[in-house]
C-alpha positions as semicolon CSV with decimal commas, in nm:
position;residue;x (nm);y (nm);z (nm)
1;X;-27,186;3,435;24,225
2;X;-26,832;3,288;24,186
3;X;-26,547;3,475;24,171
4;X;-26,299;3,527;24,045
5;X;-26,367;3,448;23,663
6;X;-26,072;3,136;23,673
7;X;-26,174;2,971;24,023
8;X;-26,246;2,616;23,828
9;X;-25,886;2,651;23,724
10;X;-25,739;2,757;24,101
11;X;-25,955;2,494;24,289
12;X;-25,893;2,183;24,078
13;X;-26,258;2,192;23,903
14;X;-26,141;2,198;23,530
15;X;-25,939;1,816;23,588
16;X;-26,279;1,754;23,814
17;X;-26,497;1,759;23,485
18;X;-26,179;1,636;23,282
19;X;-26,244;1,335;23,472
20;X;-26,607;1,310;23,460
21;X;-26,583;1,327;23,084
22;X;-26,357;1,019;23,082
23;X;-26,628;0,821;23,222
24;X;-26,924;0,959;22,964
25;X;-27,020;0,722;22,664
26;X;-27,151;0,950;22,409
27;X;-27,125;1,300;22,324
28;X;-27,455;1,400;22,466
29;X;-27,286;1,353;22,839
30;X;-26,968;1,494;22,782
31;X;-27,158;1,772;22,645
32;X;-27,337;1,782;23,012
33;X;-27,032;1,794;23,206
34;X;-26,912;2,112;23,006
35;X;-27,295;2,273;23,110
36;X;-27,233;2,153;23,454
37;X;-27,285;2,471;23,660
38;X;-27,278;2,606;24,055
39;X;-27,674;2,581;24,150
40;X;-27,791;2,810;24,471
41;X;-28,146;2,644;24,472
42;X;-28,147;2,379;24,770
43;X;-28,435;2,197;24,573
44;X;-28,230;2,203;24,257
45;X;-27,904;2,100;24,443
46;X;-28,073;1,799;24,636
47;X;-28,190;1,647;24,321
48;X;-27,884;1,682;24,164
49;X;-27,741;1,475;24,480
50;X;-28,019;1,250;24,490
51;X;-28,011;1,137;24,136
52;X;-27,573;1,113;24,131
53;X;-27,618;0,871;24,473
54;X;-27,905;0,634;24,386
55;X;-27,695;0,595;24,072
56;X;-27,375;0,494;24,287
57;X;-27,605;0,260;24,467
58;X;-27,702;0,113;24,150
59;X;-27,404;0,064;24,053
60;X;-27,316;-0,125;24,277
61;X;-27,588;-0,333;24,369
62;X;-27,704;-0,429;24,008
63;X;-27,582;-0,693;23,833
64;X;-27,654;-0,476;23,480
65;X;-27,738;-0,149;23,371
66;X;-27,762;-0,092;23,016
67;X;-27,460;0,105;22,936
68;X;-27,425;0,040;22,547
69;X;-27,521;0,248;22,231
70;X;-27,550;0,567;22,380
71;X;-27,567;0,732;22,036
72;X;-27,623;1,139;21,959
73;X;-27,899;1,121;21,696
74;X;-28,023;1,454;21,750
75;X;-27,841;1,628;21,415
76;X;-27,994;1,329;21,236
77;X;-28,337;1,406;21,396
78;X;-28,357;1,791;21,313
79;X;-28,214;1,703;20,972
80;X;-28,521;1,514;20,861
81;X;-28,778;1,756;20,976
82;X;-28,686;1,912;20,641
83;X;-28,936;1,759;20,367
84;X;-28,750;1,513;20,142
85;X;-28,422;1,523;20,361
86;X;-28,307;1,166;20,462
87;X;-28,099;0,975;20,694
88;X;-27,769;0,781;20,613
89;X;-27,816;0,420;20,651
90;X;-27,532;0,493;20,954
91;X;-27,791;0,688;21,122
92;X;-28,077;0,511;21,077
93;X;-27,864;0,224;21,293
94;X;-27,770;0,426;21,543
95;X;-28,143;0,515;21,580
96;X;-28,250;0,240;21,648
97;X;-27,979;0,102;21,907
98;X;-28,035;0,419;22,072
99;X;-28,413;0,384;22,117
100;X;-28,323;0,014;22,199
101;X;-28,091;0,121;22,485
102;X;-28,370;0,365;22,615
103;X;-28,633;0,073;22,628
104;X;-28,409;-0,133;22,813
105;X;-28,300;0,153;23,081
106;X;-28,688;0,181;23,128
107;X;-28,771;-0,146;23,140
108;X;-28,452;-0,205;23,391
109;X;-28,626;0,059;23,625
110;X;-28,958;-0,080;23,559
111;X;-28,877;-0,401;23,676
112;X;-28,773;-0,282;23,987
113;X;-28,985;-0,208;24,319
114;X;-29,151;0,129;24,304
115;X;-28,953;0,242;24,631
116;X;-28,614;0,143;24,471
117;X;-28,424;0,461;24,287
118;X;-28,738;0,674;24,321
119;X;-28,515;0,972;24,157
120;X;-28,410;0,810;23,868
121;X;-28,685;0,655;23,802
122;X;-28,868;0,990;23,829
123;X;-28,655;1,106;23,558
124;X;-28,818;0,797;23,298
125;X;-29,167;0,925;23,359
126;X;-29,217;1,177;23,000
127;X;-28,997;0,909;22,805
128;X;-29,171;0,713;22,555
129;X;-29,095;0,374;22,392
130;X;-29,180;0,383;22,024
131;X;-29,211;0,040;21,864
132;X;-29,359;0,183;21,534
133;X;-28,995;0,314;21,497
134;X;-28,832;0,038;21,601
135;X;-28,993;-0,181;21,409
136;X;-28,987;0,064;21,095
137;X;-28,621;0,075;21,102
138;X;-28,591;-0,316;21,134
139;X;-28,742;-0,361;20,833
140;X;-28,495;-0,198;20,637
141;X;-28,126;-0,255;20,849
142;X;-28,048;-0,571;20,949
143;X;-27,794;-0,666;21,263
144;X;-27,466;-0,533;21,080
145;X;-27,624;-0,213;20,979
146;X;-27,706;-0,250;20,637
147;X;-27,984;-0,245;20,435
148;X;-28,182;-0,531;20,402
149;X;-28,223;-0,702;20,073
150;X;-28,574;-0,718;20,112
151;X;-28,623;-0,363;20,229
152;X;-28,804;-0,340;19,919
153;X;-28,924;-0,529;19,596
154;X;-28,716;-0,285;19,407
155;X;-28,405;-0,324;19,556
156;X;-28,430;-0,696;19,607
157;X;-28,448;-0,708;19,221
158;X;-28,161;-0,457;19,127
159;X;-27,935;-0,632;19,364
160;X;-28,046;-0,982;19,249
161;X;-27,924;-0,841;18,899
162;X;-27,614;-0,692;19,047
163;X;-27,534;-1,031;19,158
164;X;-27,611;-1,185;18,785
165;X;-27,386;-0,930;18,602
166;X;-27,109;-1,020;18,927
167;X;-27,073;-1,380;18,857
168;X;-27,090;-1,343;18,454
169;X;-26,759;-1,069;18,458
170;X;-26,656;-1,295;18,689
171;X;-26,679;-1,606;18,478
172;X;-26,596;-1,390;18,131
173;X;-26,281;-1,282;18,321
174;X;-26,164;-1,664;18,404
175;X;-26,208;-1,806;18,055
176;X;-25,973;-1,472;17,936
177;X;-25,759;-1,510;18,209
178;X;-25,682;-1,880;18,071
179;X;-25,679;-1,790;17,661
180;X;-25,443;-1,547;17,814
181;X;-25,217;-1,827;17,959
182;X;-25,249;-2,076;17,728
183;X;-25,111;-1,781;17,449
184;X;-24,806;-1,686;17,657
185;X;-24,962;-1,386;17,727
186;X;-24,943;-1,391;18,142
187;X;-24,749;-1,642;18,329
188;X;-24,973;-1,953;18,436
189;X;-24,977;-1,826;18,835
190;X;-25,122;-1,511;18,771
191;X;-25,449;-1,426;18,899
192;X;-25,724;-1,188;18,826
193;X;-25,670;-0,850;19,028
194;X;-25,931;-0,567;19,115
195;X;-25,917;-0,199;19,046
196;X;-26,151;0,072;19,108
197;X;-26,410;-0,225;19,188
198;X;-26,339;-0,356;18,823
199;X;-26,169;-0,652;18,746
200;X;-25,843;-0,690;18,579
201;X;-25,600;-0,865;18,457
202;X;-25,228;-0,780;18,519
203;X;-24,993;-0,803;18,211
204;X;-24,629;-0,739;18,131
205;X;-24,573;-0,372;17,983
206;X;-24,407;-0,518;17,691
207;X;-24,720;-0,745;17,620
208;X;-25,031;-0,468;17,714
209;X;-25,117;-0,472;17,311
210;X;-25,185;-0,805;17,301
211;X;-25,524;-0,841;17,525
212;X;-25,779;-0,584;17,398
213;X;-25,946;-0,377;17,665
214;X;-25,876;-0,061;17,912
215;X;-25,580;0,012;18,104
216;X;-25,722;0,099;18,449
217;X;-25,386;0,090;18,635
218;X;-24,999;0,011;18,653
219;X;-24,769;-0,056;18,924
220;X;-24,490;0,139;19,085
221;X;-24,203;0,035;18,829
222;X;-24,465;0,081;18,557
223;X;-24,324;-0,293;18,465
224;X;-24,694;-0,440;18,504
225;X;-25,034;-0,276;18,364
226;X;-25,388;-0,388;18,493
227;X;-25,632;-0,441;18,165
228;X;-25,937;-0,447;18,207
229;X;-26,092;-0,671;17,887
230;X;-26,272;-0,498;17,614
231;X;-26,556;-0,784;17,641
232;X;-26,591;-0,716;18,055
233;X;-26,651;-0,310;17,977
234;X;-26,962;-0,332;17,881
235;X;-27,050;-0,627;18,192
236;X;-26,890;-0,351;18,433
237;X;-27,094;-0,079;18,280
238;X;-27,378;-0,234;18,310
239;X;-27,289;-0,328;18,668
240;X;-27,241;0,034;18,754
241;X;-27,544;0,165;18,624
242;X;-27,730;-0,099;18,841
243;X;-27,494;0,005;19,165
244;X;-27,641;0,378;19,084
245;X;-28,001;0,223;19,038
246;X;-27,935;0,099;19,382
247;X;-27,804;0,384;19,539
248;X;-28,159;0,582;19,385
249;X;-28,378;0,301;19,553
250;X;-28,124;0,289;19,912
251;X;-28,245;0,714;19,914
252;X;-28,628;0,646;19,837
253;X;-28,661;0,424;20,067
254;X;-28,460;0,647;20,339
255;X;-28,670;0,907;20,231
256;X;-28,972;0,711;20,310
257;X;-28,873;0,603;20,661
258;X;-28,813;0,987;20,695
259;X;-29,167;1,044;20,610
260;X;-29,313;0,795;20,877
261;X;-29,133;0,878;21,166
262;X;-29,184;1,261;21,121
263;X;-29,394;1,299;21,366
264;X;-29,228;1,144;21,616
265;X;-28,896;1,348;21,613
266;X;-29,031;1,563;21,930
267;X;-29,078;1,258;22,140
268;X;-28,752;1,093;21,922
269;X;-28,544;1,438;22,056
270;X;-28,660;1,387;22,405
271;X;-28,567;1,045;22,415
272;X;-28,184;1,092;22,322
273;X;-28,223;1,389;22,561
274;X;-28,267;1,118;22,832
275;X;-27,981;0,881;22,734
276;X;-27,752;1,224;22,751
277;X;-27,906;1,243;23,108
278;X;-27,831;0,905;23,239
279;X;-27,473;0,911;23,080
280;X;-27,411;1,222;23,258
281;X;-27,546;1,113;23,594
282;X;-27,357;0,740;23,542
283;X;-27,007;0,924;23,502
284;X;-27,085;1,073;23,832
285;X;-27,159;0,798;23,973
286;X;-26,824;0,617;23,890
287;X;-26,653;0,933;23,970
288;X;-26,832;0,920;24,315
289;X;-26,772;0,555;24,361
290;X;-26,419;0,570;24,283
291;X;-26,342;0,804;24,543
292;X;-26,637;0,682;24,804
293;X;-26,855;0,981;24,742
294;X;-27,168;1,064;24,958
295;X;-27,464;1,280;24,930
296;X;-27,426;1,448;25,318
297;X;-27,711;1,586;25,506
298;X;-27,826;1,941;25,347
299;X;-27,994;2,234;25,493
300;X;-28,071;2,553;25,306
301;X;-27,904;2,785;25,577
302;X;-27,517;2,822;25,496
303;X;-27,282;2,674;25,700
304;X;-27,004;2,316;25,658
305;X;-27,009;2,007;25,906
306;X;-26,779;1,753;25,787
307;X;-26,631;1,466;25,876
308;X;-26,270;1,300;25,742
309;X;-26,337;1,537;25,442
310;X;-26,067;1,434;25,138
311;X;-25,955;1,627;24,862
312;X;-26,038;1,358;24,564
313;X;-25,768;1,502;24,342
314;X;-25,488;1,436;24,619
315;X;-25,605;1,114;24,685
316;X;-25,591;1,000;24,335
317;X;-25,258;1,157;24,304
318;X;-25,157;0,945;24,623
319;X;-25,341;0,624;24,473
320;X;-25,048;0,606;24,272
321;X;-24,781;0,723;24,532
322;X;-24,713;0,382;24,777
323;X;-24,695;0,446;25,156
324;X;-24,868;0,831;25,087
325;X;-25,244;0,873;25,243
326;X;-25,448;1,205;25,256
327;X;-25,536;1,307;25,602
328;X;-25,881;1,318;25,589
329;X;-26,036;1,658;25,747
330;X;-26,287;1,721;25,975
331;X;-26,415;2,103;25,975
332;X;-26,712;2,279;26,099
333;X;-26,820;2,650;26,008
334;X;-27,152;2,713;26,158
335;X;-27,329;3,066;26,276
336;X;-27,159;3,107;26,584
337;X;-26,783;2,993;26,445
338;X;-26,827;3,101;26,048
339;X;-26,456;3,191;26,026
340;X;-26,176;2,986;26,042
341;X;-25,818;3,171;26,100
342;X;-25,540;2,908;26,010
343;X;-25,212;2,930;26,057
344;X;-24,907;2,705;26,124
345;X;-24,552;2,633;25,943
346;X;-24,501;2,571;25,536
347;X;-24,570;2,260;25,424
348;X;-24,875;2,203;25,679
349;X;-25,188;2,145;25,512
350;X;-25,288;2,486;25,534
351;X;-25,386;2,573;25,198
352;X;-25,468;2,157;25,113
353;X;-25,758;2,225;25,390
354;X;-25,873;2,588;25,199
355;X;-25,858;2,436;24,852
356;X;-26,066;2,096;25,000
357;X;-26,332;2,314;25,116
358;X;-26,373;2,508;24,810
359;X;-26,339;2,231;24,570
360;X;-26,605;2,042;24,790
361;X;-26,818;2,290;24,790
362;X;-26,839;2,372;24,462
363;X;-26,852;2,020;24,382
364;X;-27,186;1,963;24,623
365;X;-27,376;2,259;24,470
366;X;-27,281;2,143;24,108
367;X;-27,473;1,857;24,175
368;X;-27,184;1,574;24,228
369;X;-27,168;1,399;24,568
370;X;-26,823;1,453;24,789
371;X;-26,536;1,241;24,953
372;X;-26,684;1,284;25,348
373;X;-26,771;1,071;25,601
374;X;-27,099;0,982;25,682
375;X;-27,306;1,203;25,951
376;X;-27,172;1,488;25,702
377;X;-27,388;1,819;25,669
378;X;-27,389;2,079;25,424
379;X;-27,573;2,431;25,395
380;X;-27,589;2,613;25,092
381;X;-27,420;2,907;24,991
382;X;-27,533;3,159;24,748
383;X;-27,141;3,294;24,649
384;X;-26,811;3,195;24,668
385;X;-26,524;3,422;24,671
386;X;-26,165;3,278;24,638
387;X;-25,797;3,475;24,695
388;X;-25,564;3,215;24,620
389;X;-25,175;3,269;24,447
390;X;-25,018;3,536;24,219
391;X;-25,242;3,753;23,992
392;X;-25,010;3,954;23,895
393;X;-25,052;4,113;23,571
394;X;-24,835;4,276;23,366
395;X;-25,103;4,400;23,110
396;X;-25,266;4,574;23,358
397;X;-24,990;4,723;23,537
398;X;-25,127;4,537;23,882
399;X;-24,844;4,405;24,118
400;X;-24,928;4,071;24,340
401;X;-25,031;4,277;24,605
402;X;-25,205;4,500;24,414
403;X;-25,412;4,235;24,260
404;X;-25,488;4,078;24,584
405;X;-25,649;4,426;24,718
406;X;-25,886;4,401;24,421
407;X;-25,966;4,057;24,511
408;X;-26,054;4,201;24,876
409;X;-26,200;4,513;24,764
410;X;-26,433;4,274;24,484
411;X;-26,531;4,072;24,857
412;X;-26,591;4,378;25,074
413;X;-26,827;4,508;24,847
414;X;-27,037;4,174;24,751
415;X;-27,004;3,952;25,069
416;X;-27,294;3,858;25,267
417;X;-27,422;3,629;25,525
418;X;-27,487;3,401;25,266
419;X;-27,074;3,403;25,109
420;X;-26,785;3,183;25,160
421;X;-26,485;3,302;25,117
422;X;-26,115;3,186;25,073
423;X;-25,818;3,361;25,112
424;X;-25,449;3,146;25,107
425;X;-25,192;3,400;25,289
426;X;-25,424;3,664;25,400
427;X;-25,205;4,015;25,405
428;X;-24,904;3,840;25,208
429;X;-24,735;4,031;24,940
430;X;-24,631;4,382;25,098
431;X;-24,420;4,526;25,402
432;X;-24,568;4,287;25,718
433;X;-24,656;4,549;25,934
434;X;-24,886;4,749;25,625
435;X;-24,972;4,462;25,549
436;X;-25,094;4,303;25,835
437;X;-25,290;4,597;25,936
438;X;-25,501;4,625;25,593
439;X;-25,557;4,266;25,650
440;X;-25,706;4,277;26,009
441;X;-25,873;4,581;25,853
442;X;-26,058;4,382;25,596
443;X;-26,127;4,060;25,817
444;X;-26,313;4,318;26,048
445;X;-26,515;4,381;25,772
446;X;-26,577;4,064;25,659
447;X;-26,651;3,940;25,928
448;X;-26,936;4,246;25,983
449;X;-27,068;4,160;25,683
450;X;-27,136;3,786;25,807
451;X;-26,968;3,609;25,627
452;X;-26,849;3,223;25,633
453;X;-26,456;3,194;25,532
454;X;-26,161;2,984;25,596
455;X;-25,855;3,202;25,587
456;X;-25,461;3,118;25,614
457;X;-25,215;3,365;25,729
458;X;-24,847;3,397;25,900
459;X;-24,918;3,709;26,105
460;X;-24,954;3,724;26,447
461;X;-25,176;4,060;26,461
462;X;-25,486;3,844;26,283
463;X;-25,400;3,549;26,526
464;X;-25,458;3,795;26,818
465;X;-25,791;3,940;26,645
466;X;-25,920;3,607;26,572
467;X;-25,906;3,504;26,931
468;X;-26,082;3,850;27,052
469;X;-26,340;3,859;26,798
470;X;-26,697;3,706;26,798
């Protein structure tokens, strides 16, 4: 449970996956960070790790990973389950990239010892290679995407005819073109033009009546007309109907390559499932490289042990700021200490050292590995409860401190042994003395209740309970 509904928002999250989407390459990943969720499940959570840290290692240590192609052919996939339904020739390339990126990432993890990136390569195990496909798909595009010539008999023909009718307009146009200059009709530099894929010749206004044919265009001024000749129509037309002929034969055999690969769109789906995955898991690993991540030591009791613990968004921030350096943190909330009381002037750190431990956490049980120092631990935690700024609300007629009561009632009720919880300026918002009182009031219970917790506060009344409390 994570409350309240906008913590991503108050703890930095939301620019966490606006970065990880920055490093995704197709649409499949980014759509992975947006699923991202907080996992409870230690099993779940160490995998996560796992699989985000071998993939920094990687990433450093190979030479190459393929990281091209990473194409979402899923809406072409589920189109062509339909009977007669077809691919673009568009898709059909991006097909077959994609499947060739996924042989490569296999045979990049097959090539490597069978103790080397046992997670990942885990993950490769229900992925198939399908040369049929491949090979099927070949046949018809070539390198540039198009479709072959030769993709069949048919097509080879009509385009060989296409290519006759090309050069005789072509040829039929010149010979005009010069009867046109010889008669004074154009001037002797002018030069065929094309227009709507038809080719034209441009002629004075005054002059148009003189060369028989169709005016397909004019310019701006309306000083210049583009004819096409009467004796290229019929060349053109006949080019046209051939282009459609073309277009007929381009769909059949589309339609065919449908057909064969049918029954492979299952296995097809589950492949471009996988290039999603390893998209997703590379961005965190650049993410977690760029900031010197590390998968710490995890048990499945709660509790924190860190050491020189960062927050990554100040760090990046001061990346860019010369002379400025995040202290790093070192924190420890474990059964007999869960709650940290912090207190100390403005301007301290205070609240930089609540938001780094709930940004951190969240981040660990969402699967992506954290700025700390190694001989790090981590427990996991099955809720986290935050209290941090204004909530006021004019809508609902709740004042600051009236929304930060609901925040504590919402914890009283819910917190366990098994909670963290947050709270920036614990009491703040009311008359000191009420205040204060509520506040020691509610940490009593809280801390009944078991819970972990780093809290900040100004008052000297939960100093003084702190220090005489177990």
């Amino acid at each position: 449970m994570i409350h309240p509904y906008n913590f991503e928002l108050k703890t930095g999250f939301d620019r966490i996956r606006a970065l990880l989407k920055e490093n995704c390459l197709s649409p499949m990943g980014t759509e992975m960070v947006d699923h991202l969720a907080f996992m409870t499940d230690l099993k779940q959570v160490d995998t996560r790790l796992s699989e985000t840290y071998e993939f920094q290692q990687l990433l450093r240590l190979e030479d190459y990973f393929p990281s091209e192609d990473y194409f979402e052919i899923s809406g072409c996939l589920n189109k062509i389950r339909i009977e007669g339904a077809f691919p673009e020739v568009r898709e059909v390339f991006e097909l077959r990239r994609s499947l060739e990126t996924v042989r490569s990432i296999l045979s990049f993890f097959k090539r490597k010892e069978s103790d080397k990136y046992p997670v990942l390569r885990s993950l490769c195990g229900d992925v198939k290679v399908f040369p049929y496909v491949l090979d099927s798909a070949d046949r018809i595009i070539d390198k540039k995407g198009e479709i072959r010539d030769n993709a069949s008999p048919g097509l080879r023909e009509i385009r060989n005819s296409i290519s006759s009718k090309t050069a005789q307009a072509s040829r039929r146009l010149s010979v005009i073109l010069r009867q046109a200059q010889a008669e004074g009709i154009v001037d002797s530099d002018t030069v065929a033009s094309i227009r709507d894929g038809r080719g034209v010749i441009p002629v004075n206004a005054n002059d148009k009546r003189r060369i028989k044919g169709l005016i397909l265009d004019q310019s701006a001024s309306g000083k210049t007309v583009y004819i096409e000749p009467a004796e290229i129509v019929e060349i053109n037309n006949e080019i046209v109907e051939l282009e459609y002929e073309e277009r007929r034969e381009i769909v059949r055999i589309l339609t065919s390559f449908a057909d064969d690969i049918r029954p492979y769109i299952d296995d097809l789906l589950l492949s471009n499932s996988f290039l999603g995955q390893m998209d997703f898991i590379r961005a965190k690993a650049l993410f977690g490289n760029q900031l010197g991540c590390i998968k710490p030591a995890l048990s499945g009791d709660p509790g924190i042990s860190w050491r020189r613990a960062v927050h990554p968004l100040l760090e990046l921030t001061f990346r860019k700021l010369p002379g400025r350096k995040v202290v790093p943190l070192d924190i420890r909330l474990d059964p007999k200490d869960r709650i940290l009381l912090i207190s100390g002037p403005n301007a301290g750190g205070k609240s930089v050292c609540l938001k780094s431990v709930g940004l951190l956490q969240y981040m660990l049980q969402c699967g992506i590995t954290i700025p700390v120092g190694e001989g790090s631990e981590s427990g996991i935690f099955k809720s986290i409860f935050i209290d941090i700024g204004d909530e006021q609300s004019i809508d609902n007629d709740l004042s600051t401190y009236s929304s930060h009561l609901l925040n504590m009632k919402f914890f009283v009720k819910n917190a366990s042994s098994e909670s963290l919880i947050l709270i920036d300026e614990f009491g703040t918002g009311t008359e000191p003395m009420l205040g204060g009182s509520i506040a020691e009031a509610i940490l009593s219970e809280l801390n009944t209740a078991g819970v972990y917790g780093v809290i900040t506060t100004h008052y000297t009344n939960l100093k003084h309970f702190a220090s005489l409390t177990e």
